[in-house]
């Protein structure tokens, strides 16, 4: 029996213990994935932890209703995305921070070691809707239809936001240099 079926059975029982146990099971099963998504959405470990905590707090308050849904995971993900969007809007209104000037010198490969940090910074430069679509697609492996349902937009909007987001991300990363013919010849010896 999969986790969603267990939640539905627990909700049918109607007992407080079963609902509470179902929520604890959900948290145990999905908190790591929620944290990964929150981290990519926020770009900061502490803020991501706060976002997950606030998401789970809201989900706990309405768990009886959420667990009765067909996809409680999608419902909780939607709570997290809404909270992240709210935080982003508040942050944008209160403070405008310049982009860090800490760029690695050209040819300094050690300065480019942390590609995850680069990716998170690049994602932070995307508009919130575009970032949300990219995160849901590549970090939560959702289809266009699932993302469209979560965000209440059309699948074609998801595809266009995804294409634009990927183009923007690609423009922020240098393309790796192709190996020269001499390097290819040396590799075959």
mmCIF file with all atom_site columns, C-alpha atoms in Angstrom:
data_model
loop_
_atom_site.group_PDB
_atom_site.id
_atom_site.type_symbol
_atom_site.label_atom_id
_atom_site.label_alt_id
_atom_site.label_comp_id
_atom_site.label_asym_id
_atom_site.label_entity_id
_atom_site.label_seq_id
_atom_site.pdbx_PDB_ins_code
_atom_site.Cartn_x
_atom_site.Cartn_y
_atom_site.Cartn_z
_atom_site.occupancy
_atom_site.B_iso_or_equiv
_atom_site.pdbx_formal_charge
_atom_site.auth_seq_id
_atom_site.auth_comp_id
_atom_site.auth_asym_id
_atom_site.auth_atom_id
_atom_site.pdbx_PDB_model_num
ATOM 1   C CA . UNK A 1 1   ? 0.000   0.000  0.000   1.00 0.00 ? 1   UNK A CA 1
ATOM 2   C CA . UNK A 1 2   ? 1.505   3.350  -0.982  1.00 0.00 ? 2   UNK A CA 1
ATOM 3   C CA . UNK A 1 3   ? 1.766   6.320  1.363   1.00 0.00 ? 3   UNK A CA 1
ATOM 4   C CA . UNK A 1 4   ? -1.182  8.212  -0.155  1.00 0.00 ? 4   UNK A CA 1
ATOM 5   C CA . UNK A 1 5   ? -3.436  5.169  0.295   1.00 0.00 ? 5   UNK A CA 1
ATOM 6   C CA . UNK A 1 6   ? -2.358  4.865  3.925   1.00 0.00 ? 6   UNK A CA 1
ATOM 7   C CA . UNK A 1 7   ? -3.232  8.547  4.493   1.00 0.00 ? 7   UNK A CA 1
ATOM 8   C CA . UNK A 1 8   ? -6.667  8.017  2.948   1.00 0.00 ? 8   UNK A CA 1
ATOM 9   C CA . UNK A 1 9   ? -7.309  4.932  5.114   1.00 0.00 ? 9   UNK A CA 1
ATOM 10  C CA . UNK A 1 10  ? -6.164  6.854  8.197   1.00 0.00 ? 10  UNK A CA 1
ATOM 11  C CA . UNK A 1 11  ? -8.484  9.730  7.373   1.00 0.00 ? 11  UNK A CA 1
ATOM 12  C CA . UNK A 1 12  ? -11.414 7.317  6.973   1.00 0.00 ? 12  UNK A CA 1
ATOM 13  C CA . UNK A 1 13  ? -10.833 5.957  10.454  1.00 0.00 ? 13  UNK A CA 1
ATOM 14  C CA . UNK A 1 14  ? -11.409 9.469  11.754  1.00 0.00 ? 14  UNK A CA 1
ATOM 15  C CA . UNK A 1 15  ? -9.499  9.065  15.000  1.00 0.00 ? 15  UNK A CA 1
ATOM 16  C CA . UNK A 1 16  ? -7.284  11.865 16.244  1.00 0.00 ? 16  UNK A CA 1
ATOM 17  C CA . UNK A 1 17  ? -4.436  9.396  16.790  1.00 0.00 ? 17  UNK A CA 1
ATOM 18  C CA . UNK A 1 18  ? -4.659  8.083  13.238  1.00 0.00 ? 18  UNK A CA 1
ATOM 19  C CA . UNK A 1 19  ? -4.723  11.582 11.735  1.00 0.00 ? 19  UNK A CA 1
ATOM 20  C CA . UNK A 1 20  ? -1.815  12.648 13.911  1.00 0.00 ? 20  UNK A CA 1
ATOM 21  C CA . UNK A 1 21  ? 0.110   9.483  13.049  1.00 0.00 ? 21  UNK A CA 1
ATOM 22  C CA . UNK A 1 22  ? -0.621  10.015 9.374   1.00 0.00 ? 22  UNK A CA 1
ATOM 23  C CA . UNK A 1 23  ? 0.792   13.525 9.560   1.00 0.00 ? 23  UNK A CA 1
ATOM 24  C CA . UNK A 1 24  ? 3.930   12.285 11.311  1.00 0.00 ? 24  UNK A CA 1
ATOM 25  C CA . UNK A 1 25  ? 4.316   9.656  8.584   1.00 0.00 ? 25  UNK A CA 1
ATOM 26  C CA . UNK A 1 26  ? 3.923   12.312 5.915   1.00 0.00 ? 26  UNK A CA 1
ATOM 27  C CA . UNK A 1 27  ? 6.541   14.512 7.563   1.00 0.00 ? 27  UNK A CA 1
ATOM 28  C CA . UNK A 1 28  ? 8.958   11.591 7.851   1.00 0.00 ? 28  UNK A CA 1
ATOM 29  C CA . UNK A 1 29  ? 8.444   10.616 4.217   1.00 0.00 ? 29  UNK A CA 1
ATOM 30  C CA . UNK A 1 30  ? 8.396   14.045 2.548   1.00 0.00 ? 30  UNK A CA 1
ATOM 31  C CA . UNK A 1 31  ? 10.313  16.544 4.695   1.00 0.00 ? 31  UNK A CA 1
ATOM 32  C CA . UNK A 1 32  ? 13.649  15.984 2.922   1.00 0.00 ? 32  UNK A CA 1
ATOM 33  C CA . UNK A 1 33  ? 12.084  16.600 -0.495  1.00 0.00 ? 33  UNK A CA 1
ATOM 34  C CA . UNK A 1 34  ? 10.260  19.657 0.835   1.00 0.00 ? 34  UNK A CA 1
ATOM 35  C CA . UNK A 1 35  ? 13.524  21.003 2.217   1.00 0.00 ? 35  UNK A CA 1
ATOM 36  C CA . UNK A 1 36  ? 15.326  20.525 -1.106  1.00 0.00 ? 36  UNK A CA 1
ATOM 37  C CA . UNK A 1 37  ? 12.575  22.391 -2.904  1.00 0.00 ? 37  UNK A CA 1
ATOM 38  C CA . UNK A 1 38  ? 12.517  25.138 -0.280  1.00 0.00 ? 38  UNK A CA 1
ATOM 39  C CA . UNK A 1 39  ? 16.286  25.530 -0.460  1.00 0.00 ? 39  UNK A CA 1
ATOM 40  C CA . UNK A 1 40  ? 16.209  25.984 -4.205  1.00 0.00 ? 40  UNK A CA 1
ATOM 41  C CA . UNK A 1 41  ? 13.296  28.414 -3.948  1.00 0.00 ? 41  UNK A CA 1
ATOM 42  C CA . UNK A 1 42  ? 14.928  30.531 -1.244  1.00 0.00 ? 42  UNK A CA 1
ATOM 43  C CA . UNK A 1 43  ? 18.654  30.065 -1.803  1.00 0.00 ? 43  UNK A CA 1
ATOM 44  C CA . UNK A 1 44  ? 19.369  30.081 1.922   1.00 0.00 ? 44  UNK A CA 1
ATOM 45  C CA . UNK A 1 45  ? 19.519  27.086 4.253   1.00 0.00 ? 45  UNK A CA 1
ATOM 46  C CA . UNK A 1 46  ? 18.102  28.904 7.284   1.00 0.00 ? 46  UNK A CA 1
ATOM 47  C CA . UNK A 1 47  ? 15.275  30.499 5.330   1.00 0.00 ? 47  UNK A CA 1
ATOM 48  C CA . UNK A 1 48  ? 14.521  27.125 3.702   1.00 0.00 ? 48  UNK A CA 1
ATOM 49  C CA . UNK A 1 49  ? 14.263  25.476 7.119   1.00 0.00 ? 49  UNK A CA 1
ATOM 50  C CA . UNK A 1 50  ? 11.900  28.231 8.254   1.00 0.00 ? 50  UNK A CA 1
ATOM 51  C CA . UNK A 1 51  ? 9.855   27.846 5.079   1.00 0.00 ? 51  UNK A CA 1
ATOM 52  C CA . UNK A 1 52  ? 9.512   24.081 5.548   1.00 0.00 ? 52  UNK A CA 1
ATOM 53  C CA . UNK A 1 53  ? 8.607   24.556 9.202   1.00 0.00 ? 53  UNK A CA 1
ATOM 54  C CA . UNK A 1 54  ? 5.936   27.133 8.368   1.00 0.00 ? 54  UNK A CA 1
ATOM 55  C CA . UNK A 1 55  ? 4.631   24.926 5.547   1.00 0.00 ? 55  UNK A CA 1
ATOM 56  C CA . UNK A 1 56  ? 4.335   21.909 7.824   1.00 0.00 ? 56  UNK A CA 1
ATOM 57  C CA . UNK A 1 57  ? 2.734   24.034 10.529  1.00 0.00 ? 57  UNK A CA 1
ATOM 58  C CA . UNK A 1 58  ? 0.019   25.171 8.140   1.00 0.00 ? 58  UNK A CA 1
ATOM 59  C CA . UNK A 1 59  ? -0.395  21.661 6.788   1.00 0.00 ? 59  UNK A CA 1
ATOM 60  C CA . UNK A 1 60  ? -0.739  20.272 10.313  1.00 0.00 ? 60  UNK A CA 1
ATOM 61  C CA . UNK A 1 61  ? -3.539  22.713 11.122  1.00 0.00 ? 61  UNK A CA 1
ATOM 62  C CA . UNK A 1 62  ? -5.535  21.494 8.113   1.00 0.00 ? 62  UNK A CA 1
ATOM 63  C CA . UNK A 1 63  ? -4.239  17.935 7.931   1.00 0.00 ? 63  UNK A CA 1
ATOM 64  C CA . UNK A 1 64  ? -7.656  16.304 8.224   1.00 0.00 ? 64  UNK A CA 1
ATOM 65  C CA . UNK A 1 65  ? -8.761  18.165 5.078   1.00 0.00 ? 65  UNK A CA 1
ATOM 66  C CA . UNK A 1 66  ? -5.445  17.730 3.269   1.00 0.00 ? 66  UNK A CA 1
ATOM 67  C CA . UNK A 1 67  ? -5.210  13.999 3.934   1.00 0.00 ? 67  UNK A CA 1
ATOM 68  C CA . UNK A 1 68  ? -8.665  13.514 2.427   1.00 0.00 ? 68  UNK A CA 1
ATOM 69  C CA . UNK A 1 69  ? -7.462  15.020 -0.878  1.00 0.00 ? 69  UNK A CA 1
ATOM 70  C CA . UNK A 1 70  ? -6.318  12.879 -3.792  1.00 0.00 ? 70  UNK A CA 1
ATOM 71  C CA . UNK A 1 71  ? -2.781  14.286 -3.641  1.00 0.00 ? 71  UNK A CA 1
ATOM 72  C CA . UNK A 1 72  ? -1.829  15.613 -0.212  1.00 0.00 ? 72  UNK A CA 1
ATOM 73  C CA . UNK A 1 73  ? 1.775   15.984 -1.380  1.00 0.00 ? 73  UNK A CA 1
ATOM 74  C CA . UNK A 1 74  ? 0.736   18.409 -4.119  1.00 0.00 ? 74  UNK A CA 1
ATOM 75  C CA . UNK A 1 75  ? -1.427  20.342 -1.660  1.00 0.00 ? 75  UNK A CA 1
ATOM 76  C CA . UNK A 1 76  ? 1.484   20.760 0.782   1.00 0.00 ? 76  UNK A CA 1
ATOM 77  C CA . UNK A 1 77  ? 3.833   21.684 -2.070  1.00 0.00 ? 77  UNK A CA 1
ATOM 78  C CA . UNK A 1 78  ? 1.353   24.368 -3.103  1.00 0.00 ? 78  UNK A CA 1
ATOM 79  C CA . UNK A 1 79  ? 1.345   25.737 0.462   1.00 0.00 ? 79  UNK A CA 1
ATOM 80  C CA . UNK A 1 80  ? 5.152   25.918 0.332   1.00 0.00 ? 80  UNK A CA 1
ATOM 81  C CA . UNK A 1 81  ? 5.191   27.658 -3.054  1.00 0.00 ? 81  UNK A CA 1
ATOM 82  C CA . UNK A 1 82  ? 2.616   30.207 -1.888  1.00 0.00 ? 82  UNK A CA 1
ATOM 83  C CA . UNK A 1 83  ? 4.581   30.927 1.276   1.00 0.00 ? 83  UNK A CA 1
ATOM 84  C CA . UNK A 1 84  ? 7.820   31.286 -0.729  1.00 0.00 ? 84  UNK A CA 1
ATOM 85  C CA . UNK A 1 85  ? 6.093   33.677 -3.122  1.00 0.00 ? 85  UNK A CA 1
ATOM 86  C CA . UNK A 1 86  ? 4.758   35.714 -0.197  1.00 0.00 ? 86  UNK A CA 1
ATOM 87  C CA . UNK A 1 87  ? 8.218   35.909 1.361   1.00 0.00 ? 87  UNK A CA 1
ATOM 88  C CA . UNK A 1 88  ? 9.740   36.909 -1.967  1.00 0.00 ? 88  UNK A CA 1
ATOM 89  C CA . UNK A 1 89  ? 7.201   39.692 -2.446  1.00 0.00 ? 89  UNK A CA 1
ATOM 90  C CA . UNK A 1 90  ? 7.795   40.985 1.081   1.00 0.00 ? 90  UNK A CA 1
ATOM 91  C CA . UNK A 1 91  ? 11.564  40.847 0.605   1.00 0.00 ? 91  UNK A CA 1
ATOM 92  C CA . UNK A 1 92  ? 11.397  42.638 -2.735  1.00 0.00 ? 92  UNK A CA 1
ATOM 93  C CA . UNK A 1 93  ? 9.314   45.426 -1.232  1.00 0.00 ? 93  UNK A CA 1
ATOM 94  C CA . UNK A 1 94  ? 11.549  45.949 1.792   1.00 0.00 ? 94  UNK A CA 1
ATOM 95  C CA . UNK A 1 95  ? 15.097  45.622 0.455   1.00 0.00 ? 95  UNK A CA 1
ATOM 96  C CA . UNK A 1 96  ? 16.876  45.700 -2.853  1.00 0.00 ? 96  UNK A CA 1
ATOM 97  C CA . UNK A 1 97  ? 20.269  44.012 -2.584  1.00 0.00 ? 97  UNK A CA 1
ATOM 98  C CA . UNK A 1 98  ? 22.859  44.404 -5.327  1.00 0.00 ? 98  UNK A CA 1
ATOM 99  C CA . UNK A 1 99  ? 24.135  41.239 -6.975  1.00 0.00 ? 99  UNK A CA 1
ATOM 100 C CA . UNK A 1 100 ? 27.380  39.997 -5.434  1.00 0.00 ? 100 UNK A CA 1
ATOM 101 C CA . UNK A 1 101 ? 30.474  41.092 -7.294  1.00 0.00 ? 101 UNK A CA 1
ATOM 102 C CA . UNK A 1 102 ? 32.365  37.993 -6.175  1.00 0.00 ? 102 UNK A CA 1
ATOM 103 C CA . UNK A 1 103 ? 32.966  36.546 -9.605  1.00 0.00 ? 103 UNK A CA 1
ATOM 104 C CA . UNK A 1 104 ? 35.793  34.125 -10.220 1.00 0.00 ? 104 UNK A CA 1
ATOM 105 C CA . UNK A 1 105 ? 38.597  35.404 -12.398 1.00 0.00 ? 105 UNK A CA 1
ATOM 106 C CA . UNK A 1 106 ? 38.592  34.042 -15.951 1.00 0.00 ? 106 UNK A CA 1
ATOM 107 C CA . UNK A 1 107 ? 40.533  30.785 -16.069 1.00 0.00 ? 107 UNK A CA 1
ATOM 108 C CA . UNK A 1 108 ? 40.268  30.269 -12.288 1.00 0.00 ? 108 UNK A CA 1
ATOM 109 C CA . UNK A 1 109 ? 38.633  26.844 -12.252 1.00 0.00 ? 109 UNK A CA 1
ATOM 110 C CA . UNK A 1 110 ? 38.854  26.607 -8.446  1.00 0.00 ? 110 UNK A CA 1
ATOM 111 C CA . UNK A 1 111 ? 36.620  29.657 -8.187  1.00 0.00 ? 111 UNK A CA 1
ATOM 112 C CA . UNK A 1 112 ? 33.899  27.752 -10.075 1.00 0.00 ? 112 UNK A CA 1
ATOM 113 C CA . UNK A 1 113 ? 33.933  24.569 -8.025  1.00 0.00 ? 113 UNK A CA 1
ATOM 114 C CA . UNK A 1 114 ? 30.668  25.126 -6.217  1.00 0.00 ? 114 UNK A CA 1
ATOM 115 C CA . UNK A 1 115 ? 28.190  24.812 -9.069  1.00 0.00 ? 115 UNK A CA 1
ATOM 116 C CA . UNK A 1 116 ? 25.286  24.309 -6.689  1.00 0.00 ? 116 UNK A CA 1
ATOM 117 C CA . UNK A 1 117 ? 25.851  27.732 -5.224  1.00 0.00 ? 117 UNK A CA 1
ATOM 118 C CA . UNK A 1 118 ? 26.014  29.181 -8.733  1.00 0.00 ? 118 UNK A CA 1
ATOM 119 C CA . UNK A 1 119 ? 22.772  27.463 -9.639  1.00 0.00 ? 119 UNK A CA 1
ATOM 120 C CA . UNK A 1 120 ? 20.961  28.734 -6.558  1.00 0.00 ? 120 UNK A CA 1
ATOM 121 C CA . UNK A 1 121 ? 22.214  32.264 -7.226  1.00 0.00 ? 121 UNK A CA 1
ATOM 122 C CA . UNK A 1 122 ? 21.147  32.025 -10.841 1.00 0.00 ? 122 UNK A CA 1
ATOM 123 C CA . UNK A 1 123 ? 17.715  30.770 -9.790  1.00 0.00 ? 123 UNK A CA 1
ATOM 124 C CA . UNK A 1 124 ? 17.380  33.739 -7.438  1.00 0.00 ? 124 UNK A CA 1
ATOM 125 C CA . UNK A 1 125 ? 17.731  36.038 -10.447 1.00 0.00 ? 125 UNK A CA 1
ATOM 126 C CA . UNK A 1 126 ? 14.649  34.527 -12.129 1.00 0.00 ? 126 UNK A CA 1
ATOM 127 C CA . UNK A 1 127 ? 11.179  35.978 -11.554 1.00 0.00 ? 127 UNK A CA 1
ATOM 128 C CA . UNK A 1 128 ? 9.289   34.036 -8.885  1.00 0.00 ? 128 UNK A CA 1
ATOM 129 C CA . UNK A 1 129 ? 6.798   32.318 -11.217 1.00 0.00 ? 129 UNK A CA 1
ATOM 130 C CA . UNK A 1 130 ? 9.562   31.225 -13.596 1.00 0.00 ? 130 UNK A CA 1
ATOM 131 C CA . UNK A 1 131 ? 11.711  29.996 -10.695 1.00 0.00 ? 131 UNK A CA 1
ATOM 132 C CA . UNK A 1 132 ? 8.775   28.089 -9.243  1.00 0.00 ? 132 UNK A CA 1
ATOM 133 C CA . UNK A 1 133 ? 8.117   26.317 -12.551 1.00 0.00 ? 133 UNK A CA 1
ATOM 134 C CA . UNK A 1 134 ? 11.800  25.363 -12.934 1.00 0.00 ? 134 UNK A CA 1
ATOM 135 C CA . UNK A 1 135 ? 12.000  24.083 -9.358  1.00 0.00 ? 135 UNK A CA 1
ATOM 136 C CA . UNK A 1 136 ? 8.810   22.046 -9.613  1.00 0.00 ? 136 UNK A CA 1
ATOM 137 C CA . UNK A 1 137 ? 9.926   20.527 -12.915 1.00 0.00 ? 137 UNK A CA 1
ATOM 138 C CA . UNK A 1 138 ? 13.567  19.690 -12.206 1.00 0.00 ? 138 UNK A CA 1
ATOM 139 C CA . UNK A 1 139 ? 13.695  19.342 -8.421  1.00 0.00 ? 139 UNK A CA 1
ATOM 140 C CA . UNK A 1 140 ? 10.299  17.717 -7.854  1.00 0.00 ? 140 UNK A CA 1
ATOM 141 C CA . UNK A 1 141 ? 10.066  15.894 -11.233 1.00 0.00 ? 141 UNK A CA 1
ATOM 142 C CA . UNK A 1 142 ? 6.522   17.076 -11.930 1.00 0.00 ? 142 UNK A CA 1
ATOM 143 C CA . UNK A 1 143 ? 4.986   16.989 -15.380 1.00 0.00 ? 143 UNK A CA 1
ATOM 144 C CA . UNK A 1 144 ? 3.648   20.066 -17.177 1.00 0.00 ? 144 UNK A CA 1
ATOM 145 C CA . UNK A 1 145 ? 0.095   19.072 -16.285 1.00 0.00 ? 145 UNK A CA 1
ATOM 146 C CA . UNK A 1 146 ? 0.931   18.615 -12.593 1.00 0.00 ? 146 UNK A CA 1
ATOM 147 C CA . UNK A 1 147 ? 2.721   21.962 -12.429 1.00 0.00 ? 147 UNK A CA 1
ATOM 148 C CA . UNK A 1 148 ? -0.178  23.636 -14.231 1.00 0.00 ? 148 UNK A CA 1
ATOM 149 C CA . UNK A 1 149 ? -2.633  22.147 -11.737 1.00 0.00 ? 149 UNK A CA 1
ATOM 150 C CA . UNK A 1 150 ? -0.471  23.159 -8.756  1.00 0.00 ? 150 UNK A CA 1
ATOM 151 C CA . UNK A 1 151 ? -0.035  26.737 -9.952  1.00 0.00 ? 151 UNK A CA 1
ATOM 152 C CA . UNK A 1 152 ? -3.478  27.055 -11.555 1.00 0.00 ? 152 UNK A CA 1
ATOM 153 C CA . UNK A 1 153 ? -2.070  28.036 -14.949 1.00 0.00 ? 153 UNK A CA 1
ATOM 154 C CA . UNK A 1 154 ? -2.261  26.400 -18.360 1.00 0.00 ? 154 UNK A CA 1
ATOM 155 C CA . UNK A 1 155 ? 0.251   23.729 -19.451 1.00 0.00 ? 155 UNK A CA 1
ATOM 156 C CA . UNK A 1 156 ? 1.350   25.978 -22.329 1.00 0.00 ? 156 UNK A CA 1
ATOM 157 C CA . UNK A 1 157 ? 2.206   28.709 -19.801 1.00 0.00 ? 157 UNK A CA 1
ATOM 158 C CA . UNK A 1 158 ? 4.243   26.142 -17.864 1.00 0.00 ? 158 UNK A CA 1
ATOM 159 C CA . UNK A 1 159 ? 6.163   25.199 -21.010 1.00 0.00 ? 159 UNK A CA 1
ATOM 160 C CA . UNK A 1 160 ? 6.852   28.814 -21.969 1.00 0.00 ? 160 UNK A CA 1
ATOM 161 C CA . UNK A 1 161 ? 7.940   29.769 -18.440 1.00 0.00 ? 161 UNK A CA 1
ATOM 162 C CA . UNK A 1 162 ? 10.159  26.688 -18.316 1.00 0.00 ? 162 UNK A CA 1
ATOM 163 C CA . UNK A 1 163 ? 11.764  27.432 -21.698 1.00 0.00 ? 163 UNK A CA 1
ATOM 164 C CA . UNK A 1 164 ? 12.402  31.065 -20.772 1.00 0.00 ? 164 UNK A CA 1
ATOM 165 C CA . UNK A 1 165 ? 13.766  30.098 -17.373 1.00 0.00 ? 165 UNK A CA 1
ATOM 166 C CA . UNK A 1 166 ? 16.165  27.527 -18.811 1.00 0.00 ? 166 UNK A CA 1
ATOM 167 C CA . UNK A 1 167 ? 17.338  30.051 -21.439 1.00 0.00 ? 167 UNK A CA 1
ATOM 168 C CA . UNK A 1 168 ? 18.036  32.606 -18.711 1.00 0.00 ? 168 UNK A CA 1
ATOM 169 C CA . UNK A 1 169 ? 19.878  30.052 -16.596 1.00 0.00 ? 169 UNK A CA 1
ATOM 170 C CA . UNK A 1 170 ? 21.987  28.947 -19.567 1.00 0.00 ? 170 UNK A CA 1
ATOM 171 C CA . UNK A 1 171 ? 22.909  32.543 -20.317 1.00 0.00 ? 171 UNK A CA 1
ATOM 172 C CA . UNK A 1 172 ? 24.258  32.952 -16.772 1.00 0.00 ? 172 UNK A CA 1
ATOM 173 C CA . UNK A 1 173 ? 26.606  29.970 -17.002 1.00 0.00 ? 173 UNK A CA 1
ATOM 174 C CA . UNK A 1 174 ? 29.650  29.959 -19.255 1.00 0.00 ? 174 UNK A CA 1
ATOM 175 C CA . UNK A 1 175 ? 29.610  27.256 -21.887 1.00 0.00 ? 175 UNK A CA 1
ATOM 176 C CA . UNK A 1 176 ? 32.345  24.690 -21.362 1.00 0.00 ? 176 UNK A CA 1
ATOM 177 C CA . UNK A 1 177 ? 35.103  24.977 -23.903 1.00 0.00 ? 177 UNK A CA 1
ATOM 178 C CA . UNK A 1 178 ? 35.220  22.154 -26.419 1.00 0.00 ? 178 UNK A CA 1
ATOM 179 C CA . UNK A 1 179 ? 38.455  20.163 -26.297 1.00 0.00 ? 179 UNK A CA 1
ATOM 180 C CA . UNK A 1 180 ? 40.939  21.105 -28.957 1.00 0.00 ? 180 UNK A CA 1
ATOM 181 C CA . UNK A 1 181 ? 42.007  18.603 -31.596 1.00 0.00 ? 181 UNK A CA 1
ATOM 182 C CA . UNK A 1 182 ? 45.404  18.376 -29.893 1.00 0.00 ? 182 UNK A CA 1
ATOM 183 C CA . UNK A 1 183 ? 43.738  17.423 -26.569 1.00 0.00 ? 183 UNK A CA 1
ATOM 184 C CA . UNK A 1 184 ? 41.658  14.810 -28.359 1.00 0.00 ? 184 UNK A CA 1
ATOM 185 C CA . UNK A 1 185 ? 44.770  13.324 -29.973 1.00 0.00 ? 185 UNK A CA 1
ATOM 186 C CA . UNK A 1 186 ? 46.605  13.247 -26.641 1.00 0.00 ? 186 UNK A CA 1
ATOM 187 C CA . UNK A 1 187 ? 43.675  11.422 -25.067 1.00 0.00 ? 187 UNK A CA 1
ATOM 188 C CA . UNK A 1 188 ? 43.920  8.558  -27.569 1.00 0.00 ? 188 UNK A CA 1
ATOM 189 C CA . UNK A 1 189 ? 47.607  7.815  -26.992 1.00 0.00 ? 189 UNK A CA 1
#
